[in-house]
């Protein structure tokens, strides 16, 4: 019996070695070029999506905001594909699953809006009809290698910080649900012009951020949230620049315009400050600060 117990302990130690499986890395390698290509089209040529992309996106703020998410995602999957440990990147997989699932559903609901003869359309369909399942299964399989926070002497993110991030994530996820389920209502209130399809795409983008922030809030290890936070910061910076280049798209008399801008400015300031603070502080037990 003792021998069997020792074997099981050794097996458990081997399994929870924080390894990223080869298939997880290879899928990440495959995803990155698609995200980079979409970013180039949507962010650098936002006024030409009708001729270059899977569907015509108007106005340019909607195209650039989607492009901003893609460049943040490309960075994340590049880190997964290179030298990351599993627990460094695990936080990002369920947000991507949520985003891709909603994008796939939006594609089905608004099938007639797409450029069905374009190569970019086939890439879009191939991506969003497969990645929700693939990314989720990769997370489900690879999560067994996570050694868990109890085995780590890593810096802990203070409970109050995680609570604030969790509240922001919950509010963001709520906004996502309303955008996706009630696009007509949100079209009338949104800071710039939306269609039913772009409203649901915005819902998917907010789900990406909201689920990501909830994931960050639920893991006490700083090393488990660093890459996810880096990815979000890249996306937020890109959104900030998109606001500047798409300012004429905004309804400046709409109070939500200023709430949206204030939220982006808050994230532009708070996220780097949190990152620098956590990088420079010593190891702190959760709840001690």
Coordinates of C-alpha atoms in Angstrom, one line a residue:
X1 CA 0.0 0.0 0.0
X2 CA 2.8 2.4 0.9
X3 CA 4.6 1.5 -2.4
X4 CA 1.4 2.3 -4.3
X5 CA 1.0 5.6 -2.5
X6 CA 4.6 6.6 -3.3
X7 CA 4.0 5.7 -7.0
X8 CA 0.9 7.9 -7.1
X9 CA 2.7 10.8 -5.4
X10 CA 5.5 10.6 -7.9
X11 CA 3.0 10.4 -10.8
X12 CA 1.2 13.5 -9.4
X13 CA 4.5 15.4 -9.2
X14 CA 5.4 14.5 -12.7
X15 CA 2.0 15.5 -14.0
X16 CA 1.9 18.9 -12.2
X17 CA 5.2 20.0 -13.7
X18 CA 3.8 23.3 -15.2
X19 CA 4.5 22.0 -18.7
X20 CA 2.8 23.3 -21.8
X21 CA 1.9 20.4 -24.0
X22 CA 3.3 20.4 -27.6
X23 CA -0.2 20.5 -29.1
X24 CA -1.0 23.7 -27.1
X25 CA 2.1 25.4 -28.4
X26 CA 1.4 24.2 -32.0
X27 CA -2.1 25.5 -32.0
X28 CA -0.8 28.8 -30.7
X29 CA 1.7 29.0 -33.5
X30 CA -1.0 28.4 -36.0
X31 CA -3.3 31.1 -34.5
X32 CA -0.8 33.9 -34.4
X33 CA -0.5 34.6 -38.1
X34 CA -4.3 34.8 -38.5
X35 CA -4.5 37.4 -35.6
X36 CA -1.6 39.5 -37.0
X37 CA -3.1 39.5 -40.5
X38 CA -6.5 40.5 -39.1
X39 CA -4.8 43.3 -37.0
X40 CA -3.1 44.7 -40.1
X41 CA -6.3 44.8 -42.1
X42 CA -8.6 46.1 -39.4
X43 CA -6.2 48.5 -37.6
X44 CA -4.1 49.9 -40.4
X45 CA -6.7 49.8 -43.2
X46 CA -10.0 50.2 -41.2
X47 CA -11.7 52.1 -44.1
X48 CA -11.2 49.2 -46.5
X49 CA -12.7 46.2 -44.7
X50 CA -15.4 45.7 -47.4
X51 CA -12.7 44.8 -49.9
X52 CA -10.1 43.2 -47.6
X53 CA -11.9 41.5 -44.7
X54 CA -14.6 38.8 -44.2
X55 CA -17.2 41.5 -43.8
X56 CA -17.4 45.3 -44.2
X57 CA -17.1 47.0 -40.8
X58 CA -18.2 50.6 -40.3
X59 CA -17.3 52.9 -38.8
X60 CA -13.6 52.7 -38.4
X61 CA -13.7 52.7 -34.6
X62 CA -15.4 49.3 -34.6
X63 CA -12.8 47.9 -37.0
X64 CA -9.9 49.3 -35.0
X65 CA -11.3 48.1 -31.7
X66 CA -11.5 44.6 -33.0
X67 CA -8.0 44.9 -34.5
X68 CA -6.8 46.1 -31.0
X69 CA -8.1 42.8 -29.5
X70 CA -6.3 40.8 -32.2
X71 CA -2.9 42.3 -31.6
X72 CA -3.3 41.7 -27.8
X73 CA -4.3 38.1 -28.6
X74 CA -1.4 37.7 -31.0
X75 CA 1.0 38.7 -28.2
X76 CA -0.6 36.2 -25.8
X77 CA -0.4 33.2 -28.1
X78 CA 3.1 34.1 -29.1
X79 CA 4.0 33.9 -25.4
X80 CA 2.2 30.5 -25.2
X81 CA 4.1 29.3 -28.2
X82 CA 7.6 30.3 -27.0
X83 CA 8.9 29.9 -23.5
X84 CA 6.0 30.2 -21.1
X85 CA 5.0 27.8 -18.3
X86 CA 1.4 26.7 -18.2
X87 CA 0.4 28.6 -15.1
X88 CA 1.8 31.8 -16.7
X89 CA -0.8 31.7 -19.5
X90 CA -3.7 29.6 -18.3
X91 CA -5.7 32.6 -17.3
X92 CA -6.0 33.6 -21.0
X93 CA -7.6 30.5 -22.4
X94 CA -11.2 30.8 -21.1
X95 CA -11.5 34.4 -22.1
X96 CA -10.4 33.4 -25.7
X97 CA -12.9 30.6 -25.6
X98 CA -15.7 33.0 -24.6
X99 CA -14.8 35.5 -27.2
X100 CA -14.5 32.9 -30.0
X101 CA -17.8 31.3 -29.0
X102 CA -19.7 34.5 -29.2
X103 CA -18.0 35.5 -32.5
X104 CA -19.0 32.1 -33.9
X105 CA -22.6 32.6 -32.8
X106 CA -22.7 36.1 -34.2
X107 CA -21.4 34.8 -37.5
X108 CA -24.3 32.4 -37.7
X109 CA -26.9 35.0 -36.7
X110 CA -25.7 37.5 -39.3
X111 CA -24.5 35.1 -42.0
X112 CA -25.9 37.3 -44.8
X113 CA -23.6 40.2 -43.8
X114 CA -20.4 38.3 -44.8
X115 CA -18.4 38.3 -48.0
X116 CA -18.9 34.6 -48.8
X117 CA -16.6 34.5 -51.8
X118 CA -13.6 36.0 -50.0
X119 CA -10.6 34.0 -48.8
X120 CA -10.8 36.0 -45.6
X121 CA -14.3 34.8 -45.0
X122 CA -13.2 31.1 -45.1
X123 CA -10.4 32.0 -42.7
X124 CA -12.9 33.7 -40.4
X125 CA -15.3 30.7 -40.5
X126 CA -12.5 28.2 -40.0
X127 CA -11.2 30.2 -37.0
X128 CA -14.4 30.8 -35.2
X129 CA -16.1 27.5 -35.9
X130 CA -13.1 25.5 -34.5
X131 CA -11.2 27.6 -31.9
X132 CA -14.0 27.7 -29.3
X133 CA -13.7 23.9 -29.0
X134 CA -10.0 23.6 -29.6
X135 CA -8.9 26.3 -27.1
X136 CA -11.3 25.0 -24.4
X137 CA -10.1 21.4 -24.9
X138 CA -6.4 22.5 -24.7
X139 CA -7.2 24.4 -21.4
X140 CA -9.1 21.4 -20.1
X141 CA -6.2 19.0 -20.8
X142 CA -3.3 21.2 -19.9
X143 CA -4.7 22.5 -16.6
X144 CA -3.7 19.2 -15.0
X145 CA 0.0 20.4 -15.1
X146 CA -0.7 23.5 -13.0
X147 CA 1.1 23.0 -9.7
X148 CA -1.4 25.3 -8.0
X149 CA -0.8 28.4 -5.9
X150 CA -0.2 26.5 -2.7
X151 CA 3.1 25.1 -4.1
X152 CA 4.4 28.5 -5.2
X153 CA 6.5 31.0 -3.3
X154 CA 5.5 33.6 -5.9
X155 CA 4.4 37.1 -5.1
X156 CA 0.7 37.2 -4.2
X157 CA -1.7 39.8 -5.6
X158 CA -3.3 41.5 -2.6
X159 CA -6.9 40.5 -2.0
X160 CA -8.2 44.1 -2.3
X161 CA -6.6 44.5 -5.7
X162 CA -8.1 41.2 -6.9
X163 CA -11.5 42.3 -5.5
X164 CA -11.4 45.5 -7.5
X165 CA -10.3 43.7 -10.7
X166 CA -13.1 41.1 -10.1
X167 CA -15.8 43.9 -9.8
X168 CA -14.5 45.6 -13.0
X169 CA -14.6 42.2 -14.7
X170 CA -18.1 41.5 -13.5
X171 CA -19.4 44.9 -14.8
X172 CA -17.6 44.4 -18.1
X173 CA -19.1 40.9 -18.5
X174 CA -22.6 42.3 -17.7
X175 CA -22.1 44.9 -20.5
X176 CA -21.1 42.1 -22.8
X177 CA -24.3 40.1 -22.1
X178 CA -26.5 43.2 -22.8
X179 CA -24.6 44.0 -26.0
X180 CA -25.0 40.4 -27.2
X181 CA -28.6 39.7 -26.2
X182 CA -30.0 43.2 -26.6
X183 CA -28.1 44.7 -29.6
X184 CA -31.0 47.0 -30.5
X185 CA -31.1 48.7 -27.1
X186 CA -27.3 49.2 -27.1
X187 CA -27.2 50.6 -30.6
X188 CA -29.4 53.5 -29.5
X189 CA -27.1 54.2 -26.5
X190 CA -23.6 53.4 -27.8
X191 CA -20.9 56.1 -28.2
X192 CA -20.6 55.4 -31.9
X193 CA -22.7 53.9 -34.6
X194 CA -23.3 50.1 -34.3
X195 CA -25.2 47.5 -36.3
X196 CA -26.7 44.4 -34.8
X197 CA -23.6 42.5 -35.9
X198 CA -21.1 45.0 -34.6
X199 CA -23.0 45.3 -31.4
X200 CA -22.6 41.5 -30.9
X201 CA -19.0 41.7 -31.9
X202 CA -18.5 44.4 -29.2
X203 CA -20.3 42.0 -26.8
X204 CA -17.7 39.4 -27.7
X205 CA -14.9 41.9 -27.1
X206 CA -16.3 42.9 -23.7
X207 CA -16.6 39.2 -22.8
X208 CA -12.9 38.7 -23.7
X209 CA -12.0 41.5 -21.2
X210 CA -14.5 40.6 -18.6
X211 CA -13.8 36.9 -18.3
X212 CA -10.1 37.8 -18.5
X213 CA -10.4 40.1 -15.5
X214 CA -12.4 37.6 -13.5
X215 CA -9.6 35.0 -14.2
X216 CA -7.0 37.5 -13.0
X217 CA -9.0 38.1 -9.9
X218 CA -9.3 34.4 -9.0
X219 CA -5.6 33.5 -9.1
X220 CA -3.4 34.9 -6.3
X221 CA -0.1 34.3 -8.1
X222 CA 1.4 37.4 -9.8
X223 CA 3.2 35.1 -12.3
X224 CA -0.2 33.6 -13.3
X225 CA -1.6 37.0 -14.4
X226 CA 1.4 38.9 -15.7
X227 CA 1.1 37.8 -19.4
X228 CA -2.6 38.2 -19.4
X229 CA -2.2 41.7 -18.0
X230 CA 0.5 42.5 -20.6
X231 CA -1.8 41.3 -23.4
X232 CA -4.6 43.5 -22.0
X233 CA -2.4 46.5 -21.8
X234 CA -1.3 46.1 -25.4
X235 CA -5.0 46.0 -26.4
X236 CA -5.9 49.0 -24.3
X237 CA -3.1 51.1 -25.7
X238 CA -4.3 50.2 -29.2
X239 CA -7.9 51.1 -28.3
X240 CA -6.7 54.5 -26.9
X241 CA -4.9 55.2 -30.2
X242 CA -8.0 54.1 -32.1
X243 CA -10.1 56.7 -30.2
X244 CA -7.7 59.4 -31.4
X245 CA -7.8 58.3 -35.0
X246 CA -11.6 57.7 -35.0
X247 CA -12.7 60.6 -32.9
X248 CA -15.2 61.8 -35.6
X249 CA -17.0 58.5 -35.2
X250 CA -18.1 59.4 -31.6
X251 CA -21.3 61.0 -30.6
X252 CA -19.8 63.7 -28.4
X253 CA -23.2 64.7 -26.9
X254 CA -23.7 61.2 -25.7
X255 CA -22.7 60.8 -22.0
X256 CA -21.6 57.2 -22.7
X257 CA -18.9 58.6 -25.0
X258 CA -17.2 60.2 -22.0
X259 CA -17.8 57.2 -19.7
X260 CA -16.1 55.0 -22.3
X261 CA -13.2 57.4 -22.7
X262 CA -12.8 57.8 -19.0
X263 CA -12.8 54.0 -18.6
X264 CA -10.0 53.6 -21.2
X265 CA -8.0 56.4 -19.6
X266 CA -8.4 54.7 -16.2
X267 CA -7.1 51.4 -17.6
X268 CA -4.3 53.2 -19.5
X269 CA -3.1 54.6 -16.1
X270 CA -4.1 51.9 -13.6
X271 CA -2.9 48.8 -15.5
X272 CA 0.8 50.0 -15.9
X273 CA 0.8 51.3 -12.3
X274 CA -0.4 47.9 -11.0
X275 CA 2.1 46.1 -13.2
X276 CA 5.1 48.2 -12.0
X277 CA 4.0 48.0 -8.4
X278 CA 3.7 44.2 -8.5
X279 CA 7.0 43.9 -10.3
X280 CA 8.9 46.0 -7.8
X281 CA 7.3 44.8 -4.5
X282 CA 8.6 41.8 -2.5
X283 CA 6.9 38.5 -2.0
X284 CA 3.7 39.2 0.0
X285 CA 1.3 36.6 1.5
X286 CA -2.2 37.0 0.2
X287 CA -4.2 39.2 2.6
X288 CA -1.1 40.7 4.2
X289 CA -1.4 43.9 2.2

